[in-house]
Structure formats: structure tokens, C-alpha cells
mmCIF file of C-alpha atoms in Angstrom:
data_model
loop_
_atom_site.group_PDB
_atom_site.id
_atom_site.type_symbol
_atom_site.label_atom_id
_atom_site.label_comp_id
_atom_site.label_asym_id
_atom_site.label_seq_id
_atom_site.Cartn_x
_atom_site.Cartn_y
_atom_site.Cartn_z
ATOM 1 C CA UNK A 1 130.753 68.265 4.450
ATOM 2 C CA UNK A 2 131.402 65.629 1.735
ATOM 3 C CA UNK A 3 130.617 61.943 1.865
ATOM 4 C CA UNK A 4 133.532 59.629 2.150
ATOM 5 C CA UNK A 5 133.213 57.058 -0.553
ATOM 6 C CA UNK A 6 134.518 53.501 -0.112
ATOM 7 C CA UNK A 7 135.772 52.547 -3.595
ATOM 8 C CA UNK A 8 137.184 49.042 -3.037
ATOM 9 C CA UNK A 9 134.559 46.358 -3.755
ATOM 10 C CA UNK A 10 136.982 43.605 -2.486
ATOM 11 C CA UNK A 11 136.412 44.329 1.095
ATOM 12 C CA UNK A 12 132.595 45.126 0.872
ATOM 13 C CA UNK A 13 130.391 42.949 3.091
ATOM 14 C CA UNK A 14 128.464 40.339 0.904
ATOM 15 C CA UNK A 15 125.614 39.340 3.177
ATOM 16 C CA UNK A 16 125.287 42.090 5.702
ATOM 17 C CA UNK A 17 123.881 45.684 5.408
ATOM 18 C CA UNK A 18 126.710 48.009 4.694
ATOM 19 C CA UNK A 19 126.373 51.838 4.142
ATOM 20 C CA UNK A 20 127.795 53.022 0.845
ATOM 21 C CA UNK A 21 130.303 55.543 2.975
ATOM 22 C CA UNK A 22 130.955 56.780 6.519
ATOM 23 C CA UNK A 23 130.103 55.496 9.770
ATOM 24 C CA UNK A 24 127.129 53.189 11.180
ATOM 25 C CA UNK A 25 125.746 51.595 14.297
ATOM 26 C CA UNK A 26 122.598 51.052 16.048
ATOM 27 C CA UNK A 27 120.276 49.021 13.580
ATOM 28 C CA UNK A 28 116.700 50.544 13.843
ATOM 29 C CA UNK A 29 113.340 49.960 12.664
ATOM 30 C CA UNK A 30 113.463 46.539 11.321
ATOM 31 C CA UNK A 31 109.943 45.841 9.602
ATOM 32 C CA UNK A 32 108.484 44.298 6.549
ATOM 33 C CA UNK A 33 106.483 46.890 4.101
ATOM 34 C CA UNK A 34 105.208 46.378 0.684
ATOM 35 C CA UNK A 35 107.058 43.274 0.017
ATOM 36 C CA UNK A 36 110.530 44.242 1.418
ATOM 37 C CA UNK A 37 112.335 43.998 4.651
ATOM 38 C CA UNK A 38 113.440 47.212 5.742
ATOM 39 C CA UNK A 39 116.345 48.079 8.075
ATOM 40 C CA UNK A 40 117.592 51.500 9.220
ATOM 41 C CA UNK A 41 120.581 52.410 11.144
ATOM 42 C CA UNK A 42 122.138 55.401 12.733
ATOM 43 C CA UNK A 43 124.500 56.916 9.887
ATOM 44 C CA UNK A 44 127.009 59.572 9.793
ATOM 45 C CA UNK A 45 127.960 59.794 6.065
ATOM 46 C CA UNK A 46 130.818 62.301 6.279
ATOM 47 C CA UNK A 47 133.381 60.205 8.040
ATOM 48 C CA UNK A 48 134.386 56.738 8.991
ATOM 49 C CA UNK A 49 134.330 58.094 12.597
ATOM 50 C CA UNK A 50 131.225 58.911 14.761
ATOM 51 C CA UNK A 51 130.146 62.396 14.323
ATOM 52 C CA UNK A 52 127.372 64.918 14.545
ATOM 53 C CA UNK A 53 124.695 65.471 13.168
ATOM 54 C CA UNK A 54 123.384 61.716 13.042
ATOM 55 C CA UNK A 55 121.201 60.616 10.058
ATOM 56 C CA UNK A 56 119.304 57.431 9.632
ATOM 57 C CA UNK A 57 120.528 55.153 6.752
ATOM 58 C CA UNK A 58 118.208 52.791 5.080
ATOM 59 C CA UNK A 59 118.398 49.402 3.208
ATOM 60 C CA UNK A 60 115.740 46.943 2.037
ATOM 61 C CA UNK A 61 115.805 43.392 0.898
ATOM 62 C CA UNK A 62 113.481 40.744 -0.511
ATOM 63 C CA UNK A 63 115.403 37.765 0.958
ATOM 64 C CA UNK A 64 117.407 39.285 4.079
ATOM 65 C CA UNK A 65 120.537 38.308 2.058
ATOM 66 C CA UNK A 66 120.833 40.773 -0.819
ATOM 67 C CA UNK A 67 120.640 44.259 0.456
ATOM 68 C CA UNK A 68 119.777 47.465 -1.611
ATOM 69 C CA UNK A 69 120.923 50.872 -0.093
ATOM 70 C CA UNK A 70 118.149 53.497 -0.293
ATOM 71 C CA UNK A 71 118.339 57.231 0.160
ATOM 72 C CA UNK A 72 118.935 58.599 3.635
ATOM 73 C CA UNK A 73 115.611 58.104 5.562
ATOM 74 C CA UNK A 74 116.013 60.759 8.168
ATOM 75 C CA UNK A 75 118.280 63.929 7.752
ATOM 76 C CA UNK A 76 118.657 66.224 10.840
ATOM 77 C CA UNK A 77 118.224 70.008 10.684
ATOM 78 C CA UNK A 78 114.694 70.916 11.696
ATOM 79 C CA UNK A 79 114.078 72.472 15.060
ATOM 80 C CA UNK A 80 113.006 69.045 16.439
ATOM 81 C CA UNK A 81 116.286 67.254 15.569
ATOM 82 C CA UNK A 82 118.727 70.106 14.863
ATOM 83 C CA UNK A 83 121.796 68.052 15.985
ATOM 84 C CA UNK A 84 120.678 64.333 15.179
ATOM 85 C CA UNK A 85 118.154 61.824 14.424
ATOM 86 C CA UNK A 86 119.071 59.180 17.118
ATOM 87 C CA UNK A 87 117.641 55.649 17.404
ATOM 88 C CA UNK A 88 113.942 54.633 17.326
ATOM 89 C CA UNK A 89 111.654 52.098 15.644
ATOM 90 C CA UNK A 90 109.276 51.536 12.769
ATOM 91 C CA UNK A 91 105.724 50.558 12.542
ATOM 92 C CA UNK A 92 103.290 49.985 9.711
ATOM 93 C CA UNK A 93 99.845 51.428 10.178
ATOM 94 C CA UNK A 94 97.046 51.920 7.559
ATOM 95 C CA UNK A 95 99.486 51.060 4.520
ATOM 96 C CA UNK A 96 101.886 53.812 5.739
ATOM 97 C CA UNK A 97 105.397 53.183 7.350
ATOM 98 C CA UNK A 98 106.070 55.163 10.324
ATOM 99 C CA UNK A 99 109.455 55.893 11.962
ATOM 100 C CA UNK A 100 109.600 57.139 15.594
ATOM 101 C CA UNK A 101 112.972 58.478 16.737
ATOM 102 C CA UNK A 102 114.747 60.622 19.082
ATOM 103 C CA UNK A 103 115.632 64.213 18.080
ATOM 104 C CA UNK A 104 118.897 65.466 19.587
ATOM 105 C CA UNK A 105 119.812 69.078 20.486
ATOM 106 C CA UNK A 106 123.189 70.196 21.702
ATOM 107 C CA UNK A 107 123.263 73.512 23.828
ATOM 108 C CA UNK A 108 125.880 76.145 23.236
ATOM 109 C CA UNK A 109 128.593 74.903 25.545
ATOM 110 C CA UNK A 110 131.498 72.499 25.785
ATOM 111 C CA UNK A 111 129.882 70.105 28.206
ATOM 112 C CA UNK A 112 128.989 67.056 26.329
ATOM 113 C CA UNK A 113 126.053 66.510 28.905
ATOM 114 C CA UNK A 114 124.544 70.071 27.925
ATOM 115 C CA UNK A 115 121.745 68.612 25.484
ATOM 116 C CA UNK A 116 118.242 67.869 25.326
ATOM 117 C CA UNK A 117 116.196 65.274 23.533
ATOM 118 C CA UNK A 118 112.615 64.711 22.263
ATOM 119 C CA UNK A 119 110.631 62.099 20.301
ATOM 120 C CA UNK A 120 109.582 62.665 16.833
ATOM 121 C CA UNK A 121 107.664 60.841 14.018
ATOM 122 C CA UNK A 122 108.266 60.594 10.073
ATOM 123 C CA UNK A 123 105.956 58.648 7.756
ATOM 124 C CA UNK A 124 106.196 57.225 4.026
ATOM 125 C CA UNK A 125 103.499 55.738 1.837
ATOM 126 C CA UNK A 126 106.218 54.381 -0.541
ATOM 127 C CA UNK A 127 108.893 53.086 2.123
ATOM 128 C CA UNK A 128 111.610 55.251 0.524
ATOM 129 C CA UNK A 129 110.818 58.864 0.794
ATOM 130 C CA UNK A 130 109.990 60.031 4.452
ATOM 131 C CA UNK A 131 107.999 63.196 5.561
ATOM 132 C CA UNK A 132 108.550 64.422 9.122
ATOM 133 C CA UNK A 133 105.403 64.841 10.948
ATOM 134 C CA UNK A 134 104.130 68.537 10.935
ATOM 135 C CA UNK A 135 103.459 68.445 14.590
ATOM 136 C CA UNK A 136 106.635 67.203 16.017
ATOM 137 C CA UNK A 137 107.666 66.369 18.614
ATOM 138 C CA UNK A 138 105.087 63.800 19.453
ATOM 139 C CA UNK A 139 106.802 63.767 22.941
ATOM 140 C CA UNK A 140 108.366 67.077 23.770
ATOM 141 C CA UNK A 141 110.018 66.535 27.125
ATOM 142 C CA UNK A 142 110.590 63.727 29.564
ATOM 143 C CA UNK A 143 108.774 63.550 32.896
ATOM 144 C CA UNK A 144 109.767 66.133 35.622
ATOM 145 C CA UNK A 145 111.782 63.457 37.485
ATOM 146 C CA UNK A 146 114.030 62.513 34.686
ATOM 147 C CA UNK A 147 117.333 63.843 33.445
ATOM 148 C CA UNK A 148 117.836 64.819 29.599
ATOM 149 C CA UNK A 149 118.739 61.105 28.866
ATOM 150 C CA UNK A 150 115.474 60.151 27.251
ATOM 151 C CA UNK A 151 115.712 58.231 23.965
ATOM 152 C CA UNK A 152 115.430 55.004 21.806
ATOM 153 C CA UNK A 153 111.691 54.856 21.383
ATOM 154 C CA UNK A 154 110.410 51.392 20.681
ATOM 155 C CA UNK A 155 106.744 51.194 19.516
ATOM 156 C CA UNK A 156 104.344 48.360 19.046
ATOM 157 C CA UNK A 157 100.497 47.893 18.713
ATOM 158 C CA UNK A 158 98.460 45.826 21.120
ATOM 159 C CA UNK A 159 94.692 45.618 21.037
ATOM 160 C CA UNK A 160 93.416 49.071 20.406
ATOM 161 C CA UNK A 161 96.473 51.190 21.148
ATOM 162 C CA UNK A 162 99.994 51.827 20.270
ATOM 163 C CA UNK A 163 102.635 51.600 23.106
ATOM 164 C CA UNK A 164 106.067 53.328 23.144
ATOM 165 C CA UNK A 165 108.817 52.250 25.720
ATOM 166 C CA UNK A 166 111.805 54.739 26.083
ATOM 167 C CA UNK A 167 115.264 54.303 28.042
ATOM 168 C CA UNK A 168 115.738 57.119 30.459
ATOM 169 C CA UNK A 169 117.690 58.207 33.452
ATOM 170 C CA UNK A 170 116.045 59.427 36.709
ATOM 171 C CA UNK A 171 117.493 62.593 38.429
ATOM 172 C CA UNK A 172 119.135 60.019 40.969
ATOM 173 C CA UNK A 173 121.217 58.769 37.988
ATOM 174 C CA UNK A 174 119.425 55.446 37.942
ATOM 175 C CA UNK A 175 118.450 53.764 34.515
ATOM 176 C CA UNK A 176 114.551 53.516 33.961
ATOM 177 C CA UNK A 177 112.105 52.868 31.263
ATOM 178 C CA UNK A 178 109.055 55.079 30.617
ATOM 179 C CA UNK A 179 105.997 53.749 28.839
ATOM 180 C CA UNK A 180 103.619 55.934 26.692
ATOM 181 C CA UNK A 181 100.214 55.115 25.152
ATOM 182 C CA UNK A 182 98.468 56.447 21.937
ATOM 183 C CA UNK A 183 95.295 55.695 20.066
ATOM 184 C CA UNK A 184 96.697 56.991 16.768
ATOM 185 C CA UNK A 185 100.527 57.437 16.999
ATOM 186 C CA UNK A 186 100.145 61.304 16.968
ATOM 187 C CA UNK A 187 98.820 61.987 20.390
ATOM 188 C CA UNK A 188 100.955 60.421 22.913
ATOM 189 C CA UNK A 189 100.418 60.246 26.617
ATOM 190 C CA UNK A 190 102.349 58.921 29.623
ATOM 191 C CA UNK A 191 100.935 55.448 30.373
ATOM 192 C CA UNK A 192 99.562 55.319 33.912
ATOM 193 C CA UNK A 193 98.380 51.657 33.970
ATOM 194 C CA UNK A 194 95.509 49.569 32.619
#
């Protein structure tokens, strides 16, 4: 596939993030790192319509008005995210920027509900070039009473731990949130209280 390039500067946004080409949605991982505000977004660079596999686009700004487009932060294709790098969040720890995101996998069928998801991590020390964590996924499967709808991790630090909340769906078809806890962002366990 080739990227579709937007050539007309006349209609480019002046004070908002805009990808150099393609389709975007879901801003993710807004954070401040090494003197810049960073924003990521779901990105399909090959068409102006939504498509698969999903990437993470990336821009940064010193003033939240003028934005610099950076290289794609997350590109799918590994076994953990072969069909897409879906929404997530960012957090800074020990002078490193971490991206926590949902890996998407389509099974070989025509059923759009025939997929599975997991939660993964990538990191960067310069805020531009990201390396996927070698022990991904950090959460491989949802709880047993969940469907495959298990996505959009949001991570924060509180006291001596990191917490991650995920949107999900019970096998009864009800929406729910799941809370996980980690001491180091790498070993993540289902939160059971306290």
C-alpha cells in the first residue's frame, strides 16, 4: 500500500493536529516529555477512509498551537499486534516515554466479531523512536468472564504503583471496566482491591 498525500496547503488545519495523509481518529497518549507536548492518534496512512492495519501517528508541540508531525510511533505487524495498534495511553517513567496500547488480531473468517485483543507496551528515550517491549503482551487475555472486547488502556501512577483501566464487555454483553496494577509497568496483574 502507498500513502495518499494531501497536496493542497489551502485547506490544511492551522491550529490543530493533522496527519500528513490518510485517516485519523482517537487521540491517545497526550503527555509532556523532554520539553514537548506529545499527542498520538489512531492512523491509517494508506487511505482517507478507515482501514486495517491501524497505526499510531505522532505529533509534538512546544506551545500546543504549532505542531510538528513526527514519524509513525507504532506500526503493526508483530505477533502481538499483527492487525493493528489500537488506542491506549502514554506515561513517563525514569526519563523514558512508555506507550501502552491494544494489539488487535483478526481471525481467518468473514465475521467482524472474530478477533482477539491484548495489551502491549512500547518505549522511547528520545520521544521519537519507539521500541516494542520484548516481552509483550503485558496482558495477554481478558478475564475468563469477558468477551474479546478488551481495549483502550489508560495508565497512571499513584503512590507506589501503576494502574491501568480497560474498557471491556462481559459475556452477558454488558459494558465494564477492568482495573490492573503494576509495580514496574512490565508485570501487570488484575487488581483485587486495596
